[in-house]
Amino acid sequence: MTGYGSTANIQHMGIRIQGVPAFDDNYIWFIGAAGSRRVAVVDPGDSDPVIKVLERDGLELSAILVTHLHGDHTGGIRDLLHRYPVPVYGPWDERITMVDQRVSEGDIIRLGEEVALRVLDTPGHTRVHACYYGDGLLFSGDTLFAGGCGRLFEGTPQQMHASLEKIAVLPDETLVYCAHEYTLANLAFARTAEPDNTDIRDREVEARHLRDKGQPTVPSTLGLERMTNPFLRYDDPELKASAERFAGRPLTSGAEVFAVVRHWKDTLD
């Protein structure tokens, strides 16, 4: 993914969301009220594409939201603050030094009068991670991906399982804006884990078609994730049986199935 182009603007319930590519496979998400020039950005790992889109489209940066500490999500913040003195919202992680508005579970971030996002604490990928949810939109960072979930760099399988369970209760129509274009690789593993799941096969065909045209596979919907994402399907009998074959032993809980499936994917990456 190169250049400073952006995905098509998506309007949802009076909110405009625009994805800007960064690095090889990151998305930086712009959020604002439809018709307004004021926008917030989520996880600006690189300032250059953000600045170019702001200037090209005549937009005004109003806030920065951070999901976790990794540099491909935070690396552009310092330069952006030199140009635009805006608040930076993020979780209570002392390592993210640019955050001046610390948030945690249940806090509401208001981006103007039209946009309100609720904070979900979702550790697992890192020991501190936040997702942002509101008006049918979920900005999931590196917790939930299209067809997958984040690696466990600092957190435990139990933490990530609990975080995904928190997300899984949101409505099916929730639009999931994750931070990376990992969908094809994720679905290849999902097909390995559930070879008889026709929903996964159909989704993989559609995702490949989109990528062949240079289009993003994000956002997805939470309903689609429940049908095709093995990391939300830890209670499915077929997936459980596959995980038990890989582990060579019975698995007695959804959390245990999740842990085995996460380890299984790690061995293939």
C-alpha positions in Angstrom: 0.0 0.0 0.0 1.8 3.1 -1.2 1.1 6.7 -1.9 -1.2 9.2 -0.2 -4.5 8.2 -1.8 -7.4 7.3 0.4 -10.3 4.9 0.5 -13.7 6.1 -0.5 -15.4 8.3 2.0 -18.0 6.3 3.9 -21.0 8.1 5.4 -22.8 6.4 8.3 -25.5 8.0 10.4 -24.2 11.5 9.6 -20.6 10.6 10.2 -18.0 10.5 7.5 -15.1 8.0 7.8 -12.1 8.0 5.5 -9.2 5.6 5.5 -5.8 6.7 4.5 -3.1 4.1 3.8 0.2 4.2 5.5 3.4 2.1 5.4 2.7 -1.3 3.8 -0.6 -2.2 5.3 -1.8 0.3 7.9 -4.9 2.4 7.8 -5.2 5.8 9.5 -8.9 6.6 10.0 -10.3 10.1 9.7 -13.6 10.7 11.5 -15.9 13.7 11.2 -19.4 14.9 10.9 -20.7 14.7 7.3 -20.4 18.2 5.8 -17.9 19.4 8.4 -14.2 20.2 7.8 -13.2 19.2 11.3 -11.8 15.7 11.6 -10.2 13.4 14.2 -7.6 10.8 13.2 -7.1 7.4 14.7 -3.6 5.9 15.1 -1.5 8.2 12.9 1.7 6.2 12.7 2.9 8.5 10.0 2.3 12.2 9.8 3.0 12.7 6.1 -0.2 11.0 4.7 -2.3 12.8 7.3 -0.9 16.2 6.5 -1.3 15.7 2.8 -4.9 14.6 3.0 -5.7 17.5 5.4 -4.2 20.0 3.0 -5.6 18.4 -0.1 -9.1 18.2 1.2 -9.2 21.4 3.2 -9.8 19.6 6.5 -9.0 20.8 10.0 -7.5 18.4 12.5 -9.5 18.5 15.8 -8.2 15.5 17.8 -6.0 12.4 17.7 -7.1 9.0 19.1 -4.6 6.3 19.9 -5.4 2.6 20.5 -2.0 1.4 21.8 1.7 2.3 22.0 3.2 0.6 18.8 5.1 3.0 16.6 3.1 2.3 13.5 0.1 3.7 15.4 1.8 6.6 17.2 4.9 7.6 15.2 3.3 10.6 13.5 1.8 12.2 16.6 4.7 14.4 17.6 5.0 16.0 14.1 1.2 16.5 13.9 1.2 18.3 17.3 4.0 20.6 16.0 1.5 21.7 13.3 -1.8 21.3 15.0 -2.1 21.8 18.8 -5.0 19.3 19.4 -5.9 16.9 22.2 -4.5 13.4 22.0 -6.8 10.7 23.6 -5.4 7.4 24.5 -5.4 4.6 27.2 -3.6 4.8 30.5 -0.2 3.7 29.3 2.7 5.8 30.5 4.8 4.7 27.5 2.5 6.8 25.1 4.0 10.1 26.2 2.1 12.3 23.7 -1.3 11.4 25.2 -2.7 14.3 27.3 -6.3 13.0 27.6 -6.1 9.6 29.3 -9.2 7.5 28.9 -10.5 4.1 30.1 -13.4 1.8 30.0 -16.8 3.6 29.7 -15.4 7.1 29.0 -17.0 9.0 26.2 -15.0 11.0 23.7 -17.0 13.7 22.0 -15.7 14.9 18.7 -17.9 17.9 18.1 -21.7 17.6 18.6 -22.3 14.8 16.2 -19.7 12.1 17.1 -19.4 10.3 20.4 -17.2 7.3 21.0 -17.2 5.0 24.0 -13.9 3.6 25.2 -13.5 -0.1 25.6 -10.5 -1.5 27.4 -9.2 -4.3 25.3 -5.8 -5.6 26.5 -4.2 -8.6 24.8 -2.2 -7.4 21.8 -0.4 -5.1 24.3 -0.9 -4.9 28.0 -2.9 -1.7 27.5 -5.1 -1.2 24.5 -8.3 0.8 23.8 -11.0 0.4 21.1 -13.5 3.2 20.4 -17.2 2.4 19.7 -20.2 4.6 18.9 -23.0 5.1 16.4 -22.5 1.6 15.0 -18.7 2.2 14.4 -15.9 0.3 16.0 -12.3 1.4 15.7 -10.6 -1.7 16.8 -6.9 -1.0 16.4 -4.9 -4.2 16.6 -7.5 -6.1 18.8 -9.9 -7.3 16.1 -8.9 -7.6 12.5 -11.0 -8.5 9.5 -10.8 -12.3 9.7 -8.4 -12.3 12.6 -7.1 -10.7 15.8 -3.8 -9.2 17.0 -0.8 -11.1 18.1 -0.2 -11.4 21.8 2.9 -9.3 22.3 2.4 -8.4 25.9 -1.0 -9.7 27.0 -2.3 -13.1 27.7 -4.7 -15.4 25.8 -7.2 -14.9 28.7 -7.0 -11.1 28.3 -7.5 -11.2 24.6 -10.3 -13.7 24.8 -12.1 -11.4 27.3 -11.5 -8.4 25.1 -13.0 -10.1 22.1 -15.9 -11.3 24.1 -16.6 -7.6 25.0 -16.6 -6.7 21.3 -18.7 -9.8 20.3 -21.7 -8.5 22.2 -22.0 -5.4 20.0 -24.7 -5.5 17.2 -24.1 -7.5 14.0 -24.3 -4.3 11.9 -21.4 -2.7 13.7 -18.8 -1.5 11.1 -15.4 -2.7 12.1 -12.5 -0.3 11.2 -9.3 -2.2 12.1 -5.8 -0.8 11.6 -4.3 -3.2 9.1 -5.1 -4.8 5.7 -4.4 -8.4 6.8 -7.7 -9.9 5.6 -6.4 -12.3 2.9 -3.8 -13.8 5.2 -6.3 -14.1 8.0 -8.9 -15.8 5.9 -6.3 -18.3 4.6 -5.8 -19.4 8.2 -9.5 -19.3 8.9 -10.0 -21.7 6.0 -7.3 -24.0 7.4 -9.0 -24.0 10.8 -12.5 -24.5 9.4 -12.2 -26.1 6.0 -15.9 -26.8 5.6 -17.0 -23.2 6.4 -18.4 -22.0 3.1 -18.9 -18.5 4.5 -15.1 -18.2 4.9 -14.5 -19.5 1.3 -17.0 -17.0 -0.1 -15.5 -14.1 1.9 -12.0 -15.0 0.7 -13.1 -14.9 -2.9 -14.7 -11.5 -2.4 -11.7 -10.1 -0.5 -9.3 -11.3 -3.2 -11.5 -9.6 -5.8 -11.3 -6.3 -3.9 -7.6 -6.5 -3.4 -7.0 -7.3 -7.1 -8.8 -4.1 -7.9 -6.7 -2.2 -5.3 -9.6 -1.7 -3.0 -9.7 -2.2 0.8 -11.4 -5.1 2.5 -12.1 -2.8 5.5 -14.5 -2.1 7.1 -16.2 -5.4 7.7 -19.3 -5.9 9.9 -19.3 -7.7 13.2 -21.9 -10.1 11.9 -19.5 -11.1 9.1 -16.8 -11.5 11.6 -18.9 -13.8 13.7 -19.5 -16.0 10.6 -15.9 -16.1 9.4 -13.4 -15.0 12.0 -12.0 -18.0 14.0 -11.1 -15.8 16.9 -14.8 -15.0 17.5 -15.9 -18.6 16.8 -14.3 -20.3 19.8 -17.7 -21.9 20.7 -18.3 -23.3 17.2 -18.1 -27.2 17.3 -16.2 -27.5 14.0 -13.5 -25.0 15.1 -13.3 -26.6 18.6 -12.8 -30.0 17.0 -10.0 -28.6 14.7 -8.3 -26.9 17.7 -8.5 -30.2 19.6 -6.9 -32.1 16.8 -4.1 -29.4 16.6 -3.6 -29.5 20.4 -3.9 -33.3 20.7 -6.2 -33.0 23.7 -9.7 -32.1 24.7 -10.5 -28.4 25.2 -13.0 -27.5 27.9 -13.7 -23.8 27.5 -14.0 -21.1 24.8 -10.9 -19.3 26.3 -8.9 -22.5 26.0 -10.0 -22.9 22.3 -9.1 -19.3 21.6 -5.6 -19.8 23.1 -4.9 -22.9 21.0 -6.2 -21.3 17.8 -4.1 -18.2 18.5 -1.0 -20.4 19.0 -1.9 -22.4 15.9 -1.9 -19.3 13.7 1.4 -18.1 15.3 3.1 -21.3 14.2 2.1 -20.6 10.6 3.1 -16.9 10.4 
